[in-house]
């Protein structure tokens, strides 16, 4: 046998390059073969808006000049990437373009469908992706580029939305027990009420995942169900074939997976869920096992040296003695991995060999084509790869091996190695001048090749894309044009690029001038001419002035005469192109304009003054006349100037002509006073005054000056003012006054009112009480004033600070008080103050009682009352008992009756103030409490319970002593364990201090022997541990003489054993499901208080629930405060009790099960619990292995 099989599967990674290149031509590289992909020249879509039933036609112009186009396809993406459509474009031989269509379905998503990519492939498998950059930047890679394909978007509207996948209603599989060659029928009821079901498929997995079968179900129109079959082959694996998944897809590409949970929990995701599909298992039996792939015995390849166009025959001897050979295929790789060829070998029944061919195409790359791998597959899908190690070391894997396949290389040889030769001819309608053509040129190419012949001639302009030459072509681009050209023969030989530089200049030069004033200028001008020609360059410039002779331009032209001038100019380039004549106008004016103002007086004016200006200019004319007033901004003169400002106004004016000549500034001063003088008065009182007033007037005028001041009193005659005016009459007096300036402006009348009041106001009082008051007293003050009126009323109390009176005085100050009061008028006159006396007491007297405390007393009590009042004095004190009749207090109050009594008391003063009722509670109890005792047996012990009562003050504490020992306070049931007769003394004390007479009771305990051997533990694996705990009074058996070691232990029993062993004091339980009369209530309470056992979040304990191994580990570790950790159990990691379990193992209390597990949730038996507790208490019981 030529080849030996290995056993490692070869993993094929198929990388689809979705990287993207430009709509321009990718760079071409030839080596006697075709390594260049097709090029997309143009793309069109028939419409960019479509609805249901529309067909969008897509046309692409794609070329490949060598091996030819093999495929053109487009992928459109739905809005938000919810779906996609693939369209393959086919060649239309009539148009030479690739055409296809995009059909809009009823349930296609509405919105913008965008091209994701356009893909092109040639016959030599060179491919290229044009990917959509959605309007972003373009960038290239080797086999792809990103470009803007948004112009080919299609806006879909009017469709219905279908976002729901099909639904599986029912699945049937018959029969479920089969053997070789049987057919299993599979039927599924699948529905989709919108776009409809597109596909239903099932994957079955062989036992242990050794193989799989895929079944696609087709719609049976008669039954309305999707049906298919599963064929059982001779060599299919025996055992349970399970459904891995059932897949459903609708026409809108909404899909869903029903995955097999193999009986586990069901859970869902957005497009899948796990369900139990085990009822549809198929059990296969009676088949033969085939786990071995086919074997390759020998390989033949002839011939191994070929030229393009020849066929290589490949023959392989492959055998499989069980299920038989299904496929034999070979992949050959081109030199440097530029391409590959796949060959499938078919069985020749005559020779018994698998045979095929390798066709060497016209454009296949020359050199060594090597086998990458040979692949064999049998009918049972067992496969094997023979991979080429290219002469290196051989090594094997499970389903593949690397071997040397270099002896089967195919060498493709070159034949014609001489490139063709191309020549160029250039013609033009106008002759060339100075190496430049003044018009378009025509280029003609011709090529020769002595052997294979010319395949194509191509050219490019300015290093652009190569263009295949078919006929003479015109070059119209101006400037220096680089023409590259070459030819390619049928052997693939490419001529070295030839280059010709062609110079074309069809455009005349352009001449520009230096800056020229657009209108008139006022200075001589130097005119510069500049010419520019982008191609051949400027040859000459010429000009003429005012239609004179043409003169060659070499230096700037000077123009220095007043008047209007016309300059014409033009240029000629090196190719002979002459510019059209251009003109420039130059106008010069060197003289300024002249301006005059209308006549105006130099005296003061009492109103606005209006003046006019006029101007003239002999050449360019007046452009504008300007003026300004008082050196403000210059303004353009229109019809007249209105001088409105008061004072001396300087009006300046000038004119400017169109050449920019500015006249020297002229000016005129115009005086205006339109404002009357202003009179002021010195220090006039604005309010009422209580002193005589002198009024002084003064006047000012900033412009023409004051002429006179006048005044009059209370509508009297006007008088000239010369000296201050004296006013001394009480009441209100009005003075009016005004001034007049030298131009005659009269001030508006002003006035002042003078108010004089020299008499003080008078105050009266009301509401003063005659004797002691105990309620709020309101005292009212009123005042009168003849002239200015009362400004304020003031009062003060007991010679304190004066306070302004605003309303009745609410009087609450305790004791005898003196109030002074007075008024002040608006003019400031102050009244002499007057006085009154007020007596006030609104505080009730205060009464106190002797301290009797809040505790119960056991004898009679006397209570004394005392009262005080610092102002009006105490009138009387009263009391009452238990809300009876009020009595006046004279001597101490005696209370000697048992029970709780309330004593109320109060006092009243001479002002009538009554104290709020006060109370004290007096409690009297002279009777002792009463105690009762009961007993109950508990597992051989005696539980003693005491209960006590007191009718009045209540029980303070109960005490007991055993056999005349120390007295102890009773809190919970007393457990007597020692065998024999015990005397229990007990008594109770109440809160009043009454002590009950001592009571006594005898209690007898008779315990069974600890040497009991239970009839059901003899020979049991835990016998010694159980006996150890029984002998130590930690465990008991059942009344029938059994221990029942394999019965589960409850949480209540576990709490009892641990509490007894640790001698914990029993205490009541707070758990809602453990009542006080539960047999283990005290033990459960004790274990919970010691934090050995805990309850549940809902406040329950579950006393009758069986104990788990995890709970047992927690109880033992906590109870005996065990330390240490290990990590030996495989099933406790992450468990809530992991640390407690590992602590038991670290202390040799447990080693778990032989499989390395602990089984934390497994319930524990009485024997197991006894064993764990015994190992803690007695080291000899601990495990050592």
XYZ file of N, CA and C in Angstrom, residues 11 14 75 101 253 295 579 692 751 776 875 968 991 1012 1026 1036 1073 1081 1175:
57
model
N -8.859 20.506 9.533
C -9.865 21.574 9.627
C -9.669 22.538 8.471
N -12.522 28.298 5.469
C -12.871 28.997 4.209
C -13.099 30.454 4.534
N -25.714 41.786 -3.189
C -26.493 41.559 -1.968
C -27.093 42.881 -1.520
N -32.698 41.141 -11.480
C -33.805 41.921 -10.925
C -33.928 41.678 -9.431
N -37.431 35.401 5.825
C -36.176 35.021 6.493
C -36.241 35.132 8.018
N -9.271 4.038 2.039
C -7.820 4.062 1.986
C -7.347 4.322 0.565
N -4.389 86.627 -28.482
C -5.493 87.018 -27.595
C -6.377 88.057 -28.290
N -40.019 129.778 62.443
C -40.225 130.702 61.318
C -39.245 130.362 60.196
N -43.249 126.537 42.417
C -43.880 126.926 43.685
C -43.347 126.070 44.823
N -56.329 89.479 79.795
C -55.670 90.498 78.979
C -56.429 91.803 79.047
N -55.999 81.626 97.390
C -57.303 81.765 98.039
C -57.690 80.447 98.704
N -32.576 29.824 93.000
C -32.337 30.277 91.620
C -33.621 30.874 91.072
N -44.552 42.635 92.834
C -43.892 43.925 92.693
C -44.105 44.832 93.915
N -28.532 -0.967 76.960
C -29.533 -1.511 76.041
C -28.890 -1.751 74.680
N -23.571 4.187 67.491
C -24.913 4.352 68.070
C -24.860 4.017 69.566
N -31.786 7.958 72.098
C -32.662 6.906 72.609
C -33.293 6.195 71.436
N -43.737 27.819 63.295
C -44.274 26.451 63.169
C -43.781 25.530 64.297
N -39.404 21.813 71.466
C -39.381 23.274 71.385
C -38.175 23.875 72.107
N -17.901 10.637 65.826
C -16.541 10.904 65.359
C -16.005 12.215 65.942
